[in-house]
CSV table of C-alpha atoms and ligand atoms in Angstrom, one decimal:
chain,number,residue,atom,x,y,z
A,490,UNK,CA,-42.8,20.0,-12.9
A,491,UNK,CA,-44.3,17.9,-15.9
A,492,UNK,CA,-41.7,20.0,-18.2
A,493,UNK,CA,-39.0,19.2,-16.1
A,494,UNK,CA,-39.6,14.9,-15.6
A,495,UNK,CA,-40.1,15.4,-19.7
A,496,UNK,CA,-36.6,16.9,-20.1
A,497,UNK,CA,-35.2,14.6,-17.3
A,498,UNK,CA,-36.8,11.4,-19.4
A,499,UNK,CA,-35.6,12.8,-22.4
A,500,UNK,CA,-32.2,13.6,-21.2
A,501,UNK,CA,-30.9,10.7,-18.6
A,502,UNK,CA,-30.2,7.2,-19.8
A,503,UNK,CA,-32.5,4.3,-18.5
A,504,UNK,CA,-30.2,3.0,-15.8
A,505,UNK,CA,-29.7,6.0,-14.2
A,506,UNK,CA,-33.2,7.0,-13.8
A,507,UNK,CA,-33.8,3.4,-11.9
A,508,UNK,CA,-31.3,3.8,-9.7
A,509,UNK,CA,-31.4,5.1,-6.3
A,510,UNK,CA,-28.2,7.8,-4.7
A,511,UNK,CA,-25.7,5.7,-2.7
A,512,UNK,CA,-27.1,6.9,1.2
A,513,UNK,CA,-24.7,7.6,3.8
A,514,UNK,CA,-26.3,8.2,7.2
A,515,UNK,CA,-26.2,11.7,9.0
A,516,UNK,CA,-23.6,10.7,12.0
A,517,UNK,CA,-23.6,14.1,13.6
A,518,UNK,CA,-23.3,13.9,17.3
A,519,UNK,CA,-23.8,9.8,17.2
A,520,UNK,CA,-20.7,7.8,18.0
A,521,UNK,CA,-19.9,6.5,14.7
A,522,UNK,CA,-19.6,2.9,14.3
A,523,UNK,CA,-21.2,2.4,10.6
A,524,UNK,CA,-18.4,2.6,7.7
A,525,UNK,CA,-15.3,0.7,8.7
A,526,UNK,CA,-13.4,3.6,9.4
A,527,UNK,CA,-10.5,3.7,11.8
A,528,UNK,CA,-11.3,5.4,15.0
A,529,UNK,CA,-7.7,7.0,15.5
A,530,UNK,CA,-6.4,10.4,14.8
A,531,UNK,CA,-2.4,10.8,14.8
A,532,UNK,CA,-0.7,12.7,17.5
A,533,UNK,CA,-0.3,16.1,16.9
A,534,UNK,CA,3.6,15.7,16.6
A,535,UNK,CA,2.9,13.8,13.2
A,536,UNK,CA,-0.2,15.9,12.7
A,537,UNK,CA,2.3,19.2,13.0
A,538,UNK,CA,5.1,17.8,10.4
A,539,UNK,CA,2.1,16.8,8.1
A,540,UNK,CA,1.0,20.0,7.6
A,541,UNK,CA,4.4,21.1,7.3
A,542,UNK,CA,4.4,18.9,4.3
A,543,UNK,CA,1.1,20.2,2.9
A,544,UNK,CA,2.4,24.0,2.9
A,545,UNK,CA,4.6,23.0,-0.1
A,546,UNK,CA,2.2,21.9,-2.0
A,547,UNK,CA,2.0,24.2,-4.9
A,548,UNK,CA,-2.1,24.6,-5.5
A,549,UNK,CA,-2.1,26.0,-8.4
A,550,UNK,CA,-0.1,23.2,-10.4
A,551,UNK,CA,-2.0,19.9,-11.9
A,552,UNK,CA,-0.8,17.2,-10.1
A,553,UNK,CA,1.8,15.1,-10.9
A,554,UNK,CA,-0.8,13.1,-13.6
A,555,UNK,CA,1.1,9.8,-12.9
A,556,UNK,CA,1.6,10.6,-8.8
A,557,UNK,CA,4.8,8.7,-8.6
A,558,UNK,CA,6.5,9.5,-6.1
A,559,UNK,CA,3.4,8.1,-4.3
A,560,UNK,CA,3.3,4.9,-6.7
A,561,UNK,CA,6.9,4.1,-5.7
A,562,UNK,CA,5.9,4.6,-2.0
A,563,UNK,CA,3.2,2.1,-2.4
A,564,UNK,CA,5.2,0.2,-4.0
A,565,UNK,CA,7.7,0.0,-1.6
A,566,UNK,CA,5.3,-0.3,1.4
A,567,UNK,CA,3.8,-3.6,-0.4
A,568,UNK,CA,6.8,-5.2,-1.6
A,569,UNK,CA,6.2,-4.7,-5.4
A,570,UNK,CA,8.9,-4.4,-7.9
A,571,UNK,CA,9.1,-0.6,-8.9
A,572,UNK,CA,8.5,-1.2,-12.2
A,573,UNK,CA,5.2,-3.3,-11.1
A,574,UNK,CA,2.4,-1.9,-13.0
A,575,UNK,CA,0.0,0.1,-10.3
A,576,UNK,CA,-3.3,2.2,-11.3
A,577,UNK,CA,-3.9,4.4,-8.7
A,578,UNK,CA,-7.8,5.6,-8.0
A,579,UNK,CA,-9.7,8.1,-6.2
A,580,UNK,CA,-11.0,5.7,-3.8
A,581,UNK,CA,-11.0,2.1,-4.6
A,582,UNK,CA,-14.7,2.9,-6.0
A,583,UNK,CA,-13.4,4.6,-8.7
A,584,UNK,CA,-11.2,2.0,-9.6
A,585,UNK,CA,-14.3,-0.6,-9.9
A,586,UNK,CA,-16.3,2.3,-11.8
A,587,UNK,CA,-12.6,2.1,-14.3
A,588,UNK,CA,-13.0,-1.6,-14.5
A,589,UNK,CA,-16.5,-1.6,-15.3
A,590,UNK,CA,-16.5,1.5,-17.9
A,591,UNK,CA,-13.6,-0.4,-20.1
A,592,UNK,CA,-15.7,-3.2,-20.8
A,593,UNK,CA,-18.2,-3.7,-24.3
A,594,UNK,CA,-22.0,-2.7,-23.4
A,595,UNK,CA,-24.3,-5.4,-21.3
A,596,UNK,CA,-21.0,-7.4,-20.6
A,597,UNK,CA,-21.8,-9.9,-17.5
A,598,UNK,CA,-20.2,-8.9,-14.6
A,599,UNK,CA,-20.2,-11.5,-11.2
A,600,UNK,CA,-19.8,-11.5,-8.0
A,601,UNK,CA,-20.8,-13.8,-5.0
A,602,UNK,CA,-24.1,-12.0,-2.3
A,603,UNK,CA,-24.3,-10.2,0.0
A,604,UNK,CA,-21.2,-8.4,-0.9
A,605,UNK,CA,-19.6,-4.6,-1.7
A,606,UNK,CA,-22.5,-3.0,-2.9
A,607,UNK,CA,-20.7,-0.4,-5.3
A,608,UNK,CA,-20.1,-3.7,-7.5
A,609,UNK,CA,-23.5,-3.6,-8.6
A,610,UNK,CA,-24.7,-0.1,-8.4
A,611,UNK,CA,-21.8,1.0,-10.9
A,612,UNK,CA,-22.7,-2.1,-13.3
A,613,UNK,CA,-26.2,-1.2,-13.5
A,614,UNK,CA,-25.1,2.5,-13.3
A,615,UNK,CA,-23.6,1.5,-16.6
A,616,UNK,CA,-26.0,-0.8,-18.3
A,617,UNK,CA,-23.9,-3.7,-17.9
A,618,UNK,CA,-25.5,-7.2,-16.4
A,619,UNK,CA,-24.8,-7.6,-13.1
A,620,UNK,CA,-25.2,-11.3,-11.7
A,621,UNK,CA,-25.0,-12.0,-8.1
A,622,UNK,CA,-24.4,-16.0,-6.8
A,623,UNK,CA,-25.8,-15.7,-2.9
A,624,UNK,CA,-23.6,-17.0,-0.4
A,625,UNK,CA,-23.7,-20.4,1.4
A,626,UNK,CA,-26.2,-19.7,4.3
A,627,UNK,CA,-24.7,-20.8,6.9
A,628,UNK,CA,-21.0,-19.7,7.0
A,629,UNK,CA,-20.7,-17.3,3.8
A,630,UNK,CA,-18.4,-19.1,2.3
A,631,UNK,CA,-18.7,-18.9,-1.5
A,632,UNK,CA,-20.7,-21.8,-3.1
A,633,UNK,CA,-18.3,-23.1,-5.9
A,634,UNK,CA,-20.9,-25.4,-7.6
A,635,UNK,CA,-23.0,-22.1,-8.2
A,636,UNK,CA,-20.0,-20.0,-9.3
A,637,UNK,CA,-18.6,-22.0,-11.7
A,638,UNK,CA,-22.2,-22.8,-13.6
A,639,UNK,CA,-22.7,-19.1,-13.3
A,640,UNK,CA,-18.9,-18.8,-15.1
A,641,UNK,CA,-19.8,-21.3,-17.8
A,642,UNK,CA,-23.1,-19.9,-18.6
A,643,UNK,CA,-22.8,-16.0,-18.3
A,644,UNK,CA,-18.7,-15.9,-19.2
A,645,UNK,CA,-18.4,-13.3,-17.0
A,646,UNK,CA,-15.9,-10.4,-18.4
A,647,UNK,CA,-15.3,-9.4,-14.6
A,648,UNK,CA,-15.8,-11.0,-11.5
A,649,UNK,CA,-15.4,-9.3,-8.1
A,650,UNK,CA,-14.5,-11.1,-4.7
A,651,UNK,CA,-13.5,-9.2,-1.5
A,652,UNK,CA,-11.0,-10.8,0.2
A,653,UNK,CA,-12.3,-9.9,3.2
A,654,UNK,CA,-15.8,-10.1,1.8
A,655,UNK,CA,-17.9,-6.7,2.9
A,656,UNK,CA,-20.7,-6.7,5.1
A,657,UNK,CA,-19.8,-10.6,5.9
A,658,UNK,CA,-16.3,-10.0,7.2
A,659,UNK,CA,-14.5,-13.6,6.2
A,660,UNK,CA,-12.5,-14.4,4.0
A,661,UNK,CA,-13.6,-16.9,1.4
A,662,UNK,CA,-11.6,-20.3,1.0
A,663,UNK,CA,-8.6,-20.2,-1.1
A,664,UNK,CA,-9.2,-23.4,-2.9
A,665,UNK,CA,-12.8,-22.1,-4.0
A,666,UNK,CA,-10.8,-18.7,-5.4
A,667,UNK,CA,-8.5,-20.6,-6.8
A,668,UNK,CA,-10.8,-22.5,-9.2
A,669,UNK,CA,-12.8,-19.5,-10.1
A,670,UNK,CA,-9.3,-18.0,-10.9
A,671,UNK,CA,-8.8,-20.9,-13.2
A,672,UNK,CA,-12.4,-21.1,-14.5
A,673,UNK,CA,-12.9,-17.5,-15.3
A,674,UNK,CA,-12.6,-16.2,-18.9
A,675,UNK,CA,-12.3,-12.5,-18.0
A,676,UNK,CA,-10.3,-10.6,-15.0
A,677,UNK,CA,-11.1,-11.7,-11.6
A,678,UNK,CA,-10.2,-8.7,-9.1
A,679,UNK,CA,-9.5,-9.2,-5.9
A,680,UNK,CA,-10.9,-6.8,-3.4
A,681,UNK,CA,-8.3,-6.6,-0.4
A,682,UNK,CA,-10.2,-3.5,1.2
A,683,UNK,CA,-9.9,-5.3,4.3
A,684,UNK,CA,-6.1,-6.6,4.1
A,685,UNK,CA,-4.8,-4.5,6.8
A,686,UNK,CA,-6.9,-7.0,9.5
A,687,UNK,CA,-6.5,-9.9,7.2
A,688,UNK,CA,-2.7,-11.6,7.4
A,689,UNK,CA,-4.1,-12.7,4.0
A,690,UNK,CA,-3.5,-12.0,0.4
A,691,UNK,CA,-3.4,-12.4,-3.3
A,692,UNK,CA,-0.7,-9.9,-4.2
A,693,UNK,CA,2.0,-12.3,-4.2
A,694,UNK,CA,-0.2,-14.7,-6.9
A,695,UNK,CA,-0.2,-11.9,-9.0
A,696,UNK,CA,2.6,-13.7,-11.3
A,697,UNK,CA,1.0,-16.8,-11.8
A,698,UNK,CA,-2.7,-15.6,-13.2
A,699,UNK,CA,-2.1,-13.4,-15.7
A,700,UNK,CA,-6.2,-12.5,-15.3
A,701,UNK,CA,-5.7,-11.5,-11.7
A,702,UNK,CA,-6.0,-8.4,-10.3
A,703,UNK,CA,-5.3,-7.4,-7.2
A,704,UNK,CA,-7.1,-4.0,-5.7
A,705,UNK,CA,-6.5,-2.1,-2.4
A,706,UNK,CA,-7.1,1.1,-0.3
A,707,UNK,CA,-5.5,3.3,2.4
A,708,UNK,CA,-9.3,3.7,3.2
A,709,UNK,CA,-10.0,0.8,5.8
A,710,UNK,CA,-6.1,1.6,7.0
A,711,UNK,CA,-7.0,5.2,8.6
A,712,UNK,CA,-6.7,7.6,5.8
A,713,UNK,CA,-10.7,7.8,4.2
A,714,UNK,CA,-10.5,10.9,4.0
A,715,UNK,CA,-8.2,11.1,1.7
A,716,UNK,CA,-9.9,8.9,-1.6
A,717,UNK,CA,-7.1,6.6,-3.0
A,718,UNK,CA,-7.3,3.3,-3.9
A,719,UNK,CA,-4.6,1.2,-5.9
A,720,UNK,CA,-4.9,-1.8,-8.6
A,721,UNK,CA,-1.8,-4.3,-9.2
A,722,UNK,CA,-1.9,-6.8,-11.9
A,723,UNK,CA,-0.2,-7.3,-15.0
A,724,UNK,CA,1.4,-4.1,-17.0
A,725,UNK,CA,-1.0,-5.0,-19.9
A,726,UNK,CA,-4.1,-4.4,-18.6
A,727,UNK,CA,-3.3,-2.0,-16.3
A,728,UNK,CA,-2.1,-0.4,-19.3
A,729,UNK,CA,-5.5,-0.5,-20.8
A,730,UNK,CA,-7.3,0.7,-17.9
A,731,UNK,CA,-5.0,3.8,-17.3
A,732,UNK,CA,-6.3,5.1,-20.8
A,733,UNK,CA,-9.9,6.2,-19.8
A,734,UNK,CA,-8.6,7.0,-16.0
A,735,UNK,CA,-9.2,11.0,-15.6
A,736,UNK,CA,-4.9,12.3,-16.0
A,737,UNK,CA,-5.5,13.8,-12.7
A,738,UNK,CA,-7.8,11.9,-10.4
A,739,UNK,CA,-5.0,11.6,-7.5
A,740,UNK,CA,-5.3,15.7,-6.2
A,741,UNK,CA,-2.0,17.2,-5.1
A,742,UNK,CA,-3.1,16.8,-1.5
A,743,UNK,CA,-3.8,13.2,-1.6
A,744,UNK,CA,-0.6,12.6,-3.1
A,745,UNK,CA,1.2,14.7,-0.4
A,746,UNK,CA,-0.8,13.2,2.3
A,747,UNK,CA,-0.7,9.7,1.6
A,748,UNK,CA,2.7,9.7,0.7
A,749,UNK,CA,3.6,11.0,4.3
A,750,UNK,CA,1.2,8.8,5.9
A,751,UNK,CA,2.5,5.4,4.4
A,752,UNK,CA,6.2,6.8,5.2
A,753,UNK,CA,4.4,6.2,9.1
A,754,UNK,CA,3.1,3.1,8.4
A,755,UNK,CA,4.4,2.2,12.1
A,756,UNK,CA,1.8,4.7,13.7
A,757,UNK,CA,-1.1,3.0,11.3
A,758,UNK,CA,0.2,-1.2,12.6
A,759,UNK,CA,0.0,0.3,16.4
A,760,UNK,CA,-3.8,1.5,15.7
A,761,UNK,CA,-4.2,-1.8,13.4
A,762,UNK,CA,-3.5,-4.2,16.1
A,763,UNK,CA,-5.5,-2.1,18.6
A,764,UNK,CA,-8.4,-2.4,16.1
A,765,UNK,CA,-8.0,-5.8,15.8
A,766,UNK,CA,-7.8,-6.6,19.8
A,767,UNK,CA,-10.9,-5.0,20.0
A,768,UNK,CA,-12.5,-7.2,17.1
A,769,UNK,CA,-12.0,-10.3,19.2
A,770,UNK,CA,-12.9,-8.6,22.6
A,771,UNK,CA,-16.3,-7.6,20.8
A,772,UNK,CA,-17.1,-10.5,19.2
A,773,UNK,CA,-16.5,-12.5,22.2
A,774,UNK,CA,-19.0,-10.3,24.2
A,775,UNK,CA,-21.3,-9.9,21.7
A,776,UNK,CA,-21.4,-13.9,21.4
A,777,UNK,CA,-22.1,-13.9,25.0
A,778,UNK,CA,-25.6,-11.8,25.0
A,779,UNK,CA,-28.4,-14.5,24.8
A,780,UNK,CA,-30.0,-14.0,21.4
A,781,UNK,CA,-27.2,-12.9,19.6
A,782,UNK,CA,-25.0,-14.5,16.8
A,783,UNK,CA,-21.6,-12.7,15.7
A,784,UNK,CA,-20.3,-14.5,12.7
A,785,UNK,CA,-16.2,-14.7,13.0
A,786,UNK,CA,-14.5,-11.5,11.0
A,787,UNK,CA,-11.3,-10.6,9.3
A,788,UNK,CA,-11.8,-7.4,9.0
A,789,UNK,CA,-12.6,-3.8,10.8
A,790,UNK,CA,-15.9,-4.9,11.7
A,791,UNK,CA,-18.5,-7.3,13.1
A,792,UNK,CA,-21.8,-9.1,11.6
A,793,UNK,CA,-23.9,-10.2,14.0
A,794,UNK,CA,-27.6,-11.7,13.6
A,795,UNK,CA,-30.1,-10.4,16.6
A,796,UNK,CA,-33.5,-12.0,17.5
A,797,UNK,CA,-36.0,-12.6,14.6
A,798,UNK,CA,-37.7,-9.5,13.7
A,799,UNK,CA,-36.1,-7.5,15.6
A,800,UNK,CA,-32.9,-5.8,14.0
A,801,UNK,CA,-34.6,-2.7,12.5
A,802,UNK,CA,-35.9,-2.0,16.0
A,803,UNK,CA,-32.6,-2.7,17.7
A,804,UNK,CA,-30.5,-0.7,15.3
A,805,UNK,CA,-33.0,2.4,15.8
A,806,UNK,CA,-33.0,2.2,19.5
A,807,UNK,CA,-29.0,2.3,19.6
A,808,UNK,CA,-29.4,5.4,17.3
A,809,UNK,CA,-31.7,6.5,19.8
A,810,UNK,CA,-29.0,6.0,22.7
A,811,UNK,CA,-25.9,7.7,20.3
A,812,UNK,CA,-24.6,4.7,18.6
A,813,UNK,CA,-25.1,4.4,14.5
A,814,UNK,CA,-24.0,1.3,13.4
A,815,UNK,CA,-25.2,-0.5,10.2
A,816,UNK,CA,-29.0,-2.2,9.6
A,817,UNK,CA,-28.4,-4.6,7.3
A,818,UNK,CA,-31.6,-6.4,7.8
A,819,UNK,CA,-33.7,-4.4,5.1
A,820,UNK,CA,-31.3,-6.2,2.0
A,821,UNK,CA,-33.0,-9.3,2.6
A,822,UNK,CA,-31.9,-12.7,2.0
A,823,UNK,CA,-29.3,-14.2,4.6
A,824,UNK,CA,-28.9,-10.8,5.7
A,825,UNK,CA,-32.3,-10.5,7.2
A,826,UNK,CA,-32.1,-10.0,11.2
A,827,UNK,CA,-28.2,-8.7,10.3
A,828,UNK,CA,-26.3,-5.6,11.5
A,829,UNK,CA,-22.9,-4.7,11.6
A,830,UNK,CA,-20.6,-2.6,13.5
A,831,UNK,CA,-17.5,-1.4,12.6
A,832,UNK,CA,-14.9,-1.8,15.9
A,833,UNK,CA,-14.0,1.5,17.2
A,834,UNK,CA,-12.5,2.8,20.0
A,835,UNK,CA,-12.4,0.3,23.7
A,836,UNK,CA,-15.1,3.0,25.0
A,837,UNK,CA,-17.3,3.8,22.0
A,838,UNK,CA,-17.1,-0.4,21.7
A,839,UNK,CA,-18.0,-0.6,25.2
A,840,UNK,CA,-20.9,1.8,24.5
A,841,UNK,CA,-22.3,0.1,21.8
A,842,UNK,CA,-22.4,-3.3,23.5
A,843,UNK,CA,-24.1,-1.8,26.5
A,844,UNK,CA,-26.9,0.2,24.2
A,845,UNK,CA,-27.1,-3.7,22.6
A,846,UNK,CA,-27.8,-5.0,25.9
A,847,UNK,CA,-30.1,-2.4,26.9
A,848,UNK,CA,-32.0,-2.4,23.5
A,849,UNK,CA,-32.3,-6.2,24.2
A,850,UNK,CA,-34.3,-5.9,27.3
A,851,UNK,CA,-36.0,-3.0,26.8
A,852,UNK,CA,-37.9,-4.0,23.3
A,853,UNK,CA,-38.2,-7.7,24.2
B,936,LIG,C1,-14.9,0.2,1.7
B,936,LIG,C2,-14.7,-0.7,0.6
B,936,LIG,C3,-14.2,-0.3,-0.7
B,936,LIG,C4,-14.1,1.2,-1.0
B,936,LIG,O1,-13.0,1.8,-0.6
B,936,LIG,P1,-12.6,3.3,-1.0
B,936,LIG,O2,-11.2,3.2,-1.4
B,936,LIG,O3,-12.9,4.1,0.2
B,936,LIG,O4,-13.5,3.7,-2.2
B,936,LIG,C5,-14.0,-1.2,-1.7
B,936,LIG,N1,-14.2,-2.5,-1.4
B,936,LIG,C6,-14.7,-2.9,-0.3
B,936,LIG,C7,-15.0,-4.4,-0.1
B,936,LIG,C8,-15.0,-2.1,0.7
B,936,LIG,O5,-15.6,-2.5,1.9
């Protein structure tokens, strides 16, 4: 064993033996209300004429390398120019891993906390300096004071706000971003994970800051499954960042798949607004059990703070009764007492908010 942590010590870089796998929690046979996915399956109709699609597929090609007929759908669905510059990814993860891998060694990277976590796993990951500015206590919004004395004194090459911010679930004032836009001597990406619950975006700002950069995914929408995420921004950069992008990181079923889902974007807005009648359903019952605070959300799911001390002990006993959501509590700072749970379906919501209720009396 000695002979193998010598070769490992020997072999691995610094950063990667100090950091810790990415966990996912083992869902089987819980209702799963932990990772902001949709709930919804298609009919079997669409489901039929999908895989209809999928037989053509010819498996022992590469892909298409630059997936456009995919890019133009995107494209399309978003109201872009087809001759906008888009840098498709596999997952929107992979796209902040691209980001991060173009710039120089140790270059700052910033971004305000709590927030996506992947921003600063992949920067350590890659030996750059991650700085996070914490979050106004109170609301979440972003402290600007903070974030641009943070942008004078680290010149950030990258800074990375989700817009809806992730596990917080509001989106941050426009005026703030706006400076920070302004202030920043690098890229600022904009993370619009979230922008199917939103009715708010940066995509259409994309011509005036020629440092913005705008970055979704179908993930959020229904389709994680599938891994793609998309960056828009100016043909330049993405021009810079498509040179270290792997020629076929889009798989030939991806392209198929999405490509056929977004050409049913109708079935994905009936499940959105079904999502997001649930989100203010929940958080009006979950405001109304004493002891509980749910903090107002623009996205897919719900942060809510639970009696002091308490949350790890609330979050195991509604694993206990079949509902995984997320304990956010162990990250510390203003997330301490937090969990979160991603709005599912009206009777897995309904279960959750009952195992709450019961966890609430029953570990007083
Ligand atoms: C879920 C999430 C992502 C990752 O999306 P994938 O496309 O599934 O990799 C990116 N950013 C934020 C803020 C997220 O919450």
């Amino acid at each position: 064993m000695t002979k193998m942590n010598d070769l490992i010590a020997r072999v691995f870089r610094q950063e990667v033996l100090a950091m810790s796998a990415y966990h996912v929690a083992d869902a089987e046979d819980l209702i799963k209300l932990d990772a902001m996915e949709n709930p919804y399956e298609w009919p079997e109709d669409v489901k039929t004429h999908w895989l209809e699609t999928l037989r053509a597929c010819p498996l022992n090609r590469y892909p298409d390398p630059g997936a456009r007929r995919l890019a133009a759908t995107i494209k399309q669905m978003n109201g872009l120019d087809q001759d906008a510059a888009l840098l498709l990814g596999n997952g929107s993860d992979e796209i902040i891993q691209l980001l991060l891998m173009a710039l120089p060694q140790g270059s700052p990277v910033l971004s305000p906390e709590p927030g996506f976590v992947m921003y600063k796993q992949l920067s350590h990951c890659l030996g750059l300096n991650y700085i996070g500015i914490p979050l106004q206590e109170e609301d979440f919004a972003l402290d600007l004071p903070a974030m641009l004395t943070a942008i004078e004194r680290h010149q950030p090459k990258l800074i990375f706000l989700a817009y809806p911010n992730n596990p917080t679930g509001n989106l941050f004032n426009q005026d703030a971003i706006g400076a920070i836009i302004e202030q920043a001597p690098g890229l600022v990406v904009i993370d619009e994970a979230y922008e199917p619950f939103a009715d708010a975006s940066y995509l259409e700002m994309l011509g005036r800051h020629p440092n913005l950069l705008v970055m979704r995914t179908v993930s959020k929408l229904g389709l994680a499954g599938l891994r793609l995420g998309y960056l828009c921004g100016s043909p330049e950069l993405i021009e810079q960042l498509d040179k270290i992008r792997l020629p076929y990181n889009i798989n030939v079923l991806t392209q198929a798949s999405a490509e056929f889902a977004l050409n049913h974007k109708a079935l994905f807005d009936q499940q959105t607004r079904l999502i997001r009648a649930e989100r203010a359903r929940v958080f009006a019952e979950l405001n109304a059990i004493g002891g509980i605070t749910a903090y107002p959300s623009s996205a897919n799911f719900i942060l809510f703070r639970t009696p002091s001390g308490r949350a790890n002990a609330i979050f195991a006993a509604l694993k206990q009764m079949g509902v995984l959501i997320k304990n956010l509590s162990p990250q510390g700072g203003i997330l301490v007492d937090c969990l979160r749970v991603t709005i599912g379906k009206p009777d897995e919501n309904e279960a959750f908010l009952s195992a709450l209720k019961q966890s609430l009396i029953s570990h007083p």
